[in-house]
mmCIF file of C-alpha atoms (C1' of nucleotides) in Angstrom:
data_model
loop_
_atom_site.group_PDB
_atom_site.id
_atom_site.type_symbol
_atom_site.label_atom_id
_atom_site.label_comp_id
_atom_site.label_asym_id
_atom_site.label_seq_id
_atom_site.Cartn_x
_atom_site.Cartn_y
_atom_site.Cartn_z
ATOM 1 C CA MET A 1411 -112.000 -29.928 -32.925
ATOM 2 C CA VAL A 1412 -110.480 -33.806 -33.638
ATOM 3 C CA GLY A 1413 -107.133 -33.805 -32.916
ATOM 4 C CA THR A 1414 -106.237 -31.517 -29.816
ATOM 5 C CA ALA A 1415 -102.474 -30.852 -29.066
ATOM 6 C CA PRO A 1416 -100.920 -31.089 -25.360
ATOM 7 C CA ALA A 1417 -100.039 -27.443 -25.681
ATOM 8 C CA THR A 1418 -98.275 -26.418 -22.396
ATOM 9 C CA ARG A 1419 -95.499 -23.880 -22.790
ATOM 10 C CA ARG A 1420 -93.202 -23.495 -20.639
ATOM 11 C CA THR A 1421 -92.248 -19.909 -18.884
ATOM 12 C CA ALA A 1422 -90.427 -18.333 -16.569
ATOM 13 C CA GLN A 1423 -92.818 -17.302 -14.354
ATOM 14 C CA LYS A 1424 -93.599 -21.131 -13.941
ATOM 15 C CA GLU A 1425 -90.657 -22.114 -12.988
ATOM 16 C CA ALA A 1426 -89.977 -19.608 -10.903
ATOM 17 C CA VAL A 1427 -93.196 -20.385 -8.792
ATOM 18 C CA TRP A 1428 -92.113 -24.161 -8.703
ATOM 19 C CA GLN A 1429 -88.549 -23.583 -7.306
ATOM 20 C CA ALA A 1430 -90.043 -21.137 -4.624
ATOM 21 C CA LEU A 1431 -92.548 -24.078 -3.653
ATOM 22 C CA GLU A 1432 -89.692 -26.218 -3.789
ATOM 23 C CA SER A 1433 -87.565 -24.268 -1.569
ATOM 24 C CA SER A 1434 -90.304 -23.992 0.812
ATOM 25 C CA PRO A 1435 -89.474 -25.941 4.091
ATOM 26 C CA GLY A 1436 -92.833 -26.623 5.247
ATOM 27 C CA PHE A 1437 -96.366 -25.349 3.780
ATOM 28 C CA VAL A 1438 -96.671 -22.056 2.333
ATOM 29 C CA SER A 1439 -99.947 -20.000 1.515
ATOM 30 C CA ALA A 1440 -100.401 -19.135 -1.901
ATOM 31 C CA GLN A 1441 -100.142 -15.011 -1.032
ATOM 32 C CA ASP A 1442 -96.708 -15.866 1.222
ATOM 33 C CA LEU A 1443 -95.186 -17.869 -2.404
ATOM 34 C CA HIS A 1444 -96.200 -14.419 -4.184
ATOM 35 C CA GLN A 1445 -94.424 -12.114 -1.599
ATOM 36 C CA GLN A 1446 -91.448 -14.408 -1.649
ATOM 37 C CA LEU A 1447 -91.305 -14.230 -5.318
ATOM 38 C CA VAL A 1448 -91.750 -10.591 -5.787
ATOM 39 C CA ALA A 1449 -89.312 -10.294 -3.203
ATOM 40 C CA ALA A 1450 -86.495 -12.209 -4.973
ATOM 41 C CA GLY A 1451 -87.061 -9.716 -7.886
ATOM 42 C CA ALA A 1452 -89.564 -11.785 -10.154
ATOM 43 C CA SER A 1453 -92.146 -10.723 -11.979
ATOM 44 C CA VAL A 1454 -94.943 -12.756 -11.307
ATOM 45 C CA GLY A 1455 -98.610 -11.814 -10.671
ATOM 46 C CA LEU A 1456 -100.824 -12.947 -7.970
ATOM 47 C CA ALA A 1457 -103.379 -14.544 -10.029
ATOM 48 C CA THR A 1458 -100.748 -16.383 -12.150
ATOM 49 C CA VAL A 1459 -99.311 -18.226 -8.642
ATOM 50 C CA TYR A 1460 -103.094 -19.109 -7.956
ATOM 51 C CA ARG A 1461 -103.149 -20.630 -11.205
ATOM 52 C CA GLN A 1462 -99.697 -22.529 -11.233
ATOM 53 C CA LEU A 1463 -100.387 -23.934 -7.761
ATOM 54 C CA ALA A 1464 -103.726 -25.289 -8.569
ATOM 55 C CA ALA A 1465 -102.905 -26.687 -11.950
ATOM 56 C CA LEU A 1466 -99.483 -27.906 -9.769
ATOM 57 C CA ALA A 1467 -102.236 -29.294 -7.273
ATOM 58 C CA ALA A 1468 -104.534 -30.602 -9.726
ATOM 59 C CA GLU A 1469 -101.470 -32.676 -11.627
ATOM 60 C CA GLY A 1470 -100.732 -33.957 -8.422
ATOM 61 C CA ARG A 1471 -97.124 -32.695 -8.192
ATOM 62 C CA ALA A 1472 -97.998 -30.567 -5.286
ATOM 63 C CA ASP A 1473 -100.007 -30.908 -1.911
ATOM 64 C CA THR A 1474 -102.959 -28.706 -0.812
ATOM 65 C CA ILE A 1475 -104.063 -28.604 2.705
ATOM 66 C CA PRO A 1476 -106.715 -26.003 3.627
ATOM 67 C CA ASP A 1477 -106.340 -23.438 6.427
ATOM 68 C CA ALA A 1478 -108.151 -21.077 8.424
ATOM 69 C CA GLY A 1479 -108.623 -18.352 5.754
ATOM 70 C CA GLY A 1480 -106.818 -20.079 3.114
ATOM 71 C CA LEU A 1481 -105.068 -23.195 1.048
ATOM 72 C CA LEU A 1482 -101.312 -23.867 1.817
ATOM 73 C CA TYR A 1483 -99.403 -25.764 -0.697
ATOM 74 C CA ARG A 1484 -96.307 -28.013 -0.986
ATOM 75 C CA VAL A 1485 -94.671 -29.735 -2.881
ATOM 76 C CA CYS A 1486 -95.236 -33.397 -3.362
ATOM 77 C CA ALA A 1487 -92.329 -36.019 -3.548
ATOM 78 C CA PRO A 1488 -92.802 -37.568 -7.011
ATOM 79 C CA GLY A 1489 -92.979 -41.162 -6.287
ATOM 80 C CA GLY A 1490 -91.032 -41.314 -2.747
ATOM 81 C CA HIS A 1491 -93.325 -40.159 -0.143
ATOM 82 C CA HIS A 1492 -91.755 -39.117 3.054
ATOM 83 C CA HIS A 1493 -92.430 -36.128 5.630
ATOM 84 C CA HIS A 1494 -90.553 -33.941 7.507
ATOM 85 C CA LEU A 1495 -89.698 -32.240 11.757
ATOM 86 C CA VAL A 1496 -89.626 -28.962 11.223
ATOM 87 C CA CYS A 1497 -88.478 -26.738 14.146
ATOM 88 C CA GLU A 1498 -91.181 -23.999 14.757
ATOM 89 C CA SER A 1499 -88.170 -21.633 15.848
ATOM 90 C CA CYS A 1500 -85.808 -21.499 13.265
ATOM 91 C CA GLY A 1501 -87.264 -23.538 10.660
ATOM 92 C CA ARG A 1502 -84.593 -26.358 10.135
ATOM 93 C CA ALA A 1503 -86.286 -29.467 9.180
ATOM 94 C CA VAL A 1504 -85.320 -33.430 9.432
ATOM 95 C CA GLU A 1505 -86.504 -36.312 7.745
ATOM 96 C CA ILE A 1506 -89.413 -38.318 9.631
ATOM 97 C CA GLN A 1507 -90.102 -41.857 8.571
ATOM 98 C CA PRO A 1508 -93.114 -42.811 10.687
ATOM 99 C CA PRO A 1509 -94.517 -45.966 10.104
ATOM 100 C CA LEU A 1510 -97.737 -44.742 8.771
ATOM 101 C CA GLU A 1511 -97.858 -47.394 5.366
ATOM 102 C CA ASP A 1512 -98.568 -50.158 6.947
ATOM 103 C CA TRP A 1513 -101.222 -48.680 9.609
ATOM 104 C CA ILE A 1514 -102.917 -47.209 6.535
ATOM 105 C CA ARG A 1515 -102.953 -49.742 4.565
ATOM 106 C CA GLN A 1516 -104.399 -51.789 7.622
ATOM 107 C CA THR A 1517 -106.628 -48.537 8.495
ATOM 108 C CA ALA A 1518 -107.876 -48.631 4.591
ATOM 109 C CA GLN A 1519 -109.198 -52.641 4.923
ATOM 110 C CA ASP A 1520 -110.537 -52.049 8.721
ATOM 111 C CA SER A 1521 -113.119 -49.138 7.141
ATOM 112 C CA GLY A 1522 -113.766 -49.718 3.712
ATOM 113 C CA TYR A 1523 -112.180 -46.755 2.617
ATOM 114 C CA THR A 1524 -109.984 -46.329 -0.620
ATOM 115 C CA ILE A 1525 -107.156 -44.353 0.883
ATOM 116 C CA THR A 1526 -105.675 -41.690 -1.880
ATOM 117 C CA ARG A 1527 -103.067 -39.222 0.261
ATOM 118 C CA HIS A 1528 -102.442 -38.770 3.542
ATOM 119 C CA VAL A 1529 -100.696 -35.597 5.244
ATOM 120 C CA LEU A 1530 -98.414 -35.565 8.200
ATOM 121 C CA GLU A 1531 -96.517 -32.462 9.470
ATOM 122 C CA VAL A 1532 -94.628 -32.779 13.010
ATOM 123 C CA PHE A 1533 -93.686 -29.470 14.591
ATOM 124 C CA GLY A 1534 -91.348 -28.909 17.465
ATOM 125 C CA THR A 1535 -88.221 -27.450 18.860
ATOM 126 C CA CYS A 1536 -85.160 -28.389 17.722
ATOM 127 C CA PRO A 1537 -82.005 -29.238 20.179
ATOM 128 C CA GLN A 1538 -80.266 -26.054 19.451
ATOM 129 C CA CYS A 1539 -82.935 -23.639 19.566
ATOM 130 C CA ALA A 1540 -84.579 -25.355 22.887
ATOM 131 C CA ALA A 1541 -80.825 -24.710 24.476
ATOM 132 C CA ARG A 1542 -80.873 -21.179 23.737
ATOM 133 C CA MET B 1077 -116.067 -3.996 39.420
ATOM 134 C CA VAL B 1078 -114.600 -6.609 41.815
ATOM 135 C CA GLY B 1079 -116.270 -9.517 41.367
ATOM 136 C CA THR B 1080 -116.528 -11.042 37.808
ATOM 137 C CA ALA B 1081 -119.478 -12.853 36.998
ATOM 138 C CA PRO B 1082 -119.608 -15.913 34.421
ATOM 139 C CA ALA B 1083 -121.781 -14.551 32.303
ATOM 140 C CA THR B 1084 -123.304 -17.593 30.276
ATOM 141 C CA ARG B 1085 -126.910 -17.356 28.973
ATOM 142 C CA ARG B 1086 -128.760 -19.963 27.894
ATOM 143 C CA THR B 1087 -130.656 -19.417 24.858
ATOM 144 C CA ALA B 1088 -132.810 -21.259 22.339
ATOM 145 C CA GLN B 1089 -130.410 -20.449 19.501
ATOM 146 C CA LYS B 1090 -127.128 -21.973 21.765
ATOM 147 C CA GLU B 1091 -128.922 -24.805 22.229
ATOM 148 C CA ALA B 1092 -130.330 -25.391 18.860
ATOM 149 C CA VAL B 1093 -126.489 -24.771 17.356
ATOM 150 C CA TRP B 1094 -125.385 -27.579 19.354
ATOM 151 C CA GLN B 1095 -127.928 -30.147 19.012
ATOM 152 C CA ALA B 1096 -127.872 -29.797 15.124
ATOM 153 C CA LEU B 1097 -124.098 -30.033 15.037
ATOM 154 C CA GLU B 1098 -124.487 -33.275 17.123
ATOM 155 C CA SER B 1099 -126.737 -34.510 15.042
ATOM 156 C CA SER B 1100 -124.640 -34.333 12.208
ATOM 157 C CA PRO B 1101 -122.575 -37.870 11.036
ATOM 158 C CA GLY B 1102 -119.494 -35.847 9.608
ATOM 159 C CA PHE B 1103 -118.037 -32.640 9.500
ATOM 160 C CA VAL B 1104 -120.470 -30.066 8.477
ATOM 161 C CA SER B 1105 -119.869 -26.053 7.399
ATOM 162 C CA ALA B 1106 -121.184 -23.283 9.212
ATOM 163 C CA GLN B 1107 -123.688 -22.312 6.215
ATOM 164 C CA ASP B 1108 -124.921 -26.029 6.080
ATOM 165 C CA LEU B 1109 -125.445 -26.043 9.693
ATOM 166 C CA HIS B 1110 -127.522 -22.487 9.050
ATOM 167 C CA GLN B 1111 -129.940 -23.830 6.547
ATOM 168 C CA GLN B 1112 -130.393 -27.118 8.461
ATOM 169 C CA LEU B 1113 -131.680 -25.081 11.229
ATOM 170 C CA VAL B 1114 -134.029 -22.516 9.648
ATOM 171 C CA ALA B 1115 -135.275 -25.860 7.455
ATOM 172 C CA ALA B 1116 -136.116 -27.375 10.898
ATOM 173 C CA GLY B 1117 -137.857 -24.272 11.390
ATOM 174 C CA ALA B 1118 -135.490 -22.949 14.293
ATOM 175 C CA SER B 1119 -134.960 -19.078 13.891
ATOM 176 C CA VAL B 1120 -131.326 -18.525 14.197
ATOM 177 C CA GLY B 1121 -129.268 -16.297 11.944
ATOM 178 C CA LEU B 1122 -126.033 -16.823 10.008
ATOM 179 C CA ALA B 1123 -124.002 -14.902 12.092
ATOM 180 C CA THR B 1124 -125.288 -16.821 15.595
ATOM 181 C CA VAL B 1125 -123.907 -19.855 14.116
ATOM 182 C CA TYR B 1126 -120.529 -18.719 13.123
ATOM 183 C CA ARG B 1127 -120.256 -17.093 16.554
ATOM 184 C CA GLN B 1128 -121.976 -20.535 18.324
ATOM 185 C CA LEU B 1129 -119.664 -22.547 16.077
ATOM 186 C CA ALA B 1130 -116.314 -20.474 17.009
ATOM 187 C CA ALA B 1131 -117.265 -20.334 21.029
ATOM 188 C CA LEU B 1132 -117.629 -24.034 20.979
ATOM 189 C CA ALA B 1133 -114.261 -24.422 19.211
ATOM 190 C CA ALA B 1134 -112.722 -22.180 21.815
ATOM 191 C CA GLU B 1135 -114.126 -24.220 24.464
ATOM 192 C CA GLY B 1136 -112.452 -27.752 22.763
ATOM 193 C CA ARG B 1137 -116.078 -28.538 22.840
ATOM 194 C CA ALA B 1138 -116.350 -28.969 18.685
ATOM 195 C CA ASP B 1139 -113.619 -29.678 16.398
ATOM 196 C CA THR B 1140 -112.494 -27.763 13.108
ATOM 197 C CA ILE B 1141 -111.106 -28.588 10.343
ATOM 198 C CA PRO B 1142 -109.925 -26.025 7.193
ATOM 199 C CA ASP B 1143 -111.685 -27.197 4.145
ATOM 200 C CA ALA B 1144 -111.376 -25.525 0.937
ATOM 201 C CA GLY B 1145 -113.833 -22.462 0.595
ATOM 202 C CA GLY B 1146 -114.597 -23.167 4.460
ATOM 203 C CA LEU B 1147 -114.382 -24.510 8.092
ATOM 204 C CA LEU B 1148 -116.066 -27.688 8.430
ATOM 205 C CA TYR B 1149 -117.035 -28.453 12.457
ATOM 206 C CA ARG B 1150 -117.859 -31.462 14.201
ATOM 207 C CA VAL B 1151 -118.808 -32.697 17.777
ATOM 208 C CA CYS B 1152 -115.378 -33.444 19.290
ATOM 209 C CA ALA B 1153 -114.737 -35.692 22.645
ATOM 210 C CA PRO B 1154 -113.182 -33.264 25.387
ATOM 211 C CA GLY B 1155 -109.440 -33.370 25.987
ATOM 212 C CA GLY B 1156 -109.142 -36.059 23.745
ATOM 213 C CA HIS B 1157 -106.462 -35.588 20.421
ATOM 214 C CA HIS B 1158 -107.641 -37.821 17.557
ATOM 215 C CA HIS B 1159 -107.565 -37.251 13.586
ATOM 216 C CA HIS B 1160 -110.073 -38.261 11.172
ATOM 217 C CA LEU B 1161 -110.435 -40.206 7.899
ATOM 218 C CA VAL B 1162 -112.388 -37.931 5.716
ATOM 219 C CA CYS B 1163 -113.925 -39.214 2.411
ATOM 220 C CA GLU B 1164 -113.539 -36.543 -0.578
ATOM 221 C CA SER B 1165 -116.258 -37.438 -2.137
ATOM 222 C CA CYS B 1166 -119.468 -36.979 0.301
ATOM 223 C CA GLY B 1167 -117.249 -35.839 3.021
ATOM 224 C CA ARG B 1168 -118.133 -38.355 5.936
ATOM 225 C CA ALA B 1169 -115.601 -39.206 8.276
ATOM 226 C CA VAL B 1170 -114.800 -42.041 10.394
ATOM 227 C CA GLU B 1171 -112.381 -41.253 13.661
ATOM 228 C CA ILE B 1172 -108.704 -42.903 13.072
ATOM 229 C CA GLN B 1173 -106.372 -44.002 16.305
ATOM 230 C CA PRO B 1174 -103.028 -43.569 13.867
ATOM 231 C CA PRO B 1175 -99.902 -44.990 16.195
ATOM 232 C CA LEU B 1176 -98.021 -41.761 16.384
ATOM 233 C CA GLU B 1177 -98.238 -41.314 19.840
ATOM 234 C CA ASP B 1178 -95.397 -43.889 20.874
ATOM 235 C CA TRP B 1179 -93.790 -43.333 17.876
ATOM 236 C CA ILE B 1180 -93.274 -39.498 18.381
ATOM 237 C CA ARG B 1181 -92.075 -39.884 21.566
ATOM 238 C CA GLN B 1182 -89.405 -42.712 20.189
ATOM 239 C CA THR B 1183 -88.561 -39.765 17.520
ATOM 240 C CA ALA B 1184 -88.556 -36.782 19.704
ATOM 241 C CA GLN B 1185 -85.377 -38.888 21.857
ATOM 242 C CA ASP B 1186 -83.848 -40.056 18.462
ATOM 243 C CA SER B 1187 -83.817 -36.454 16.771
ATOM 244 C CA GLY B 1188 -83.208 -34.148 20.078
ATOM 245 C CA TYR B 1189 -86.161 -32.407 18.918
ATOM 246 C CA THR B 1190 -89.025 -31.375 21.352
ATOM 247 C CA ILE B 1191 -92.028 -31.943 19.231
ATOM 248 C CA THR B 1192 -94.952 -29.602 20.283
ATOM 249 C CA ARG B 1193 -97.743 -30.649 17.657
ATOM 250 C CA HIS B 1194 -98.444 -32.860 14.991
ATOM 251 C CA VAL B 1195 -100.976 -32.593 11.914
ATOM 252 C CA LEU B 1196 -102.377 -35.639 10.246
ATOM 253 C CA GLU B 1197 -105.069 -35.355 7.473
ATOM 254 C CA VAL B 1198 -106.055 -38.589 5.805
ATOM 255 C CA PHE B 1199 -108.223 -38.566 2.720
ATOM 256 C CA GLY B 1200 -109.797 -41.329 0.656
ATOM 257 C CA THR B 1201 -113.191 -42.812 -0.461
ATOM 258 C CA CYS B 1202 -115.658 -44.405 1.406
ATOM 259 C CA PRO B 1203 -117.262 -48.123 0.436
ATOM 260 C CA GLN B 1204 -120.707 -46.219 -0.504
ATOM 261 C CA CYS B 1205 -119.049 -43.319 -3.183
ATOM 262 C CA ALA B 1206 -116.714 -45.975 -4.026
ATOM 263 C CA ALA B 1207 -119.196 -47.955 -5.010
ATOM 264 C CA ARG B 1208 -121.044 -45.719 -7.107
ATOM 265 C "C1'" DA C 1414 -134.000 -3.138 35.463
ATOM 266 C "C1'" DT C 1415 -129.241 -4.357 33.463
ATOM 267 C "C1'" DG C 1416 -126.570 -6.401 30.373
ATOM 268 C "C1'" DC C 1417 -125.463 -10.683 27.139
ATOM 269 C "C1'" DG C 1418 -126.677 -12.423 23.045
ATOM 270 C "C1'" DT C 1419 -128.933 -12.361 18.260
ATOM 271 C "C1'" DG C 1420 -129.650 -10.254 13.478
ATOM 272 C "C1'" DC C 1421 -129.125 -7.887 9.926
ATOM 273 C "C1'" DA C 1422 -126.191 -6.229 6.749
ATOM 274 C "C1'" DA C 1423 -122.055 -3.843 6.335
ATOM 275 C "C1'" DA C 1424 -116.767 -4.711 5.942
ATOM 276 C "C1'" DC C 1425 -113.143 -7.774 5.295
ATOM 277 C "C1'" DG C 1426 -109.626 -10.789 3.456
ATOM 278 C "C1'" DA C 1427 -108.843 -14.567 0.033
ATOM 279 C "C1'" DT C 1428 -109.452 -16.790 -4.162
ATOM 280 C "C1'" DT C 1429 -111.223 -16.841 -8.939
ATOM 281 C "C1'" DT C 1430 -112.704 -14.929 -13.650
ATOM 282 C "C1'" DG C 1431 -112.735 -11.962 -17.844
ATOM 283 C "C1'" DC C 1432 -110.307 -9.716 -20.864
ATOM 284 C "C1'" DA C 1433 -106.178 -7.507 -23.645
ATOM 285 C "C1'" DG C 1434 -101.348 -7.598 -24.297
ATOM 286 C "C1'" DA C 1435 -96.771 -10.319 -24.419
ATOM 287 C "C1'" DG C 1436 -94.050 -13.738 -25.357
ATOM 288 C "C1'" DA C 1437 -93.679 -18.818 -26.571
ATOM 289 C "C1'" DA C 1438 -93.676 -22.383 -30.128
ATOM 290 C "C1'" DT D 179 -98.566 -15.462 -37.146
ATOM 291 C "C1'" DT D 180 -101.204 -17.944 -33.950
ATOM 292 C "C1'" DC D 181 -102.214 -19.622 -29.877
ATOM 293 C "C1'" DT D 182 -101.437 -19.724 -24.668
ATOM 294 C "C1'" DC D 183 -99.873 -17.916 -20.669
ATOM 295 C "C1'" DT D 184 -99.597 -13.477 -17.606
ATOM 296 C "C1'" DG D 185 -100.705 -9.358 -15.344
ATOM 297 C "C1'" DC D 186 -104.749 -6.043 -13.595
ATOM 298 C "C1'" DA D 187 -108.667 -5.163 -11.403
ATOM 299 C "C1'" DA D 188 -113.130 -6.223 -10.923
ATOM 300 C "C1'" DA D 189 -116.243 -9.965 -9.300
ATOM 301 C "C1'" DT D 190 -117.421 -13.794 -5.798
ATOM 302 C "C1'" DC D 191 -117.529 -16.335 -1.465
ATOM 303 C "C1'" DG D 192 -117.147 -17.602 2.996
ATOM 304 C "C1'" DT D 193 -116.480 -15.356 7.328
ATOM 305 C "C1'" DT D 194 -116.336 -11.463 10.544
ATOM 306 C "C1'" DT D 195 -117.738 -7.377 13.122
ATOM 307 C "C1'" DG D 196 -120.561 -3.086 14.482
ATOM 308 C "C1'" DC D 197 -124.946 -1.435 16.105
ATOM 309 C "C1'" DA D 198 -129.304 -1.538 18.412
ATOM 310 C "C1'" DC D 199 -133.425 -4.512 20.422
ATOM 311 C "C1'" DG D 200 -134.985 -8.394 22.944
ATOM 312 C "C1'" DC D 201 -134.908 -11.412 26.157
ATOM 313 C "C1'" DA D 202 -132.636 -14.274 30.820
ATOM 314 C "C1'" DT D 203 -131.217 -13.114 34.650
#
DNA sequence: ATGCGTGCAAACGATTTGCAGAGAA
DNA sequence: TTCTCTGCAAATCGTTTGCACGCAT
């Protein structure tokens, strides 16, 4: 055990999980994602979804927030960090730019904490759905 | 069955759970709280702790955030909506006051959306854990 | 005396893990 | 061929619930 090779294979399931996660507007549970994949005709096991999601989160490519009775996952934009305002009725989302960055730096100094990450989700009803 | 009475009894366990929750600095899991109570000599069942915690949360007297593998509880100022900066290492949390309210009103106007709710989670490392 | 609240233990649902087989390198 | 990844199913862990008894009212 002197030279340890990277060893990370590229498989269809891996891609499928990643894409399914990417195409989801907000946060999704592992189980939802699994059902979504199966419904889409992909052959993926539930355990694999969990494993991939965990790996993705460990790599920092995915964000996870714990939710009552389960964890929720979401893609984490590489380099750029942005949030969305999601319509609870139709799912349509607009990109938003909350003034958090400055405030976070400020808060970090005030509290002495080293802030590593944050999650912001804003939910509401879009004009079209509100009009109906 | 014409007049419906309030029916909310005062019991030792109820008090014990509430006090244990109050005396906890940050967020605590139901199980931790239970062990704490037992260790303190109180005769309380785990199920009761869960039930009390759920009731407290429903009444709005307690805050709950889902955590990997369990929910965490914390006393909550009634009526107020606030967020926490949670240390990923020790779990200690400080209350934070992000400048979101104004920005949300503004965004609502700009986008035409009716904003119903938002979720903000900030994670980091507290000074004590960072020093270790 | 009359229920509500509690305790115990079984039930539940979500997530993790072990093991054998399939496919990538 | 070799070794990683996958799939299935059993194991685990935290939380909820049913039922019978004790205690507050």
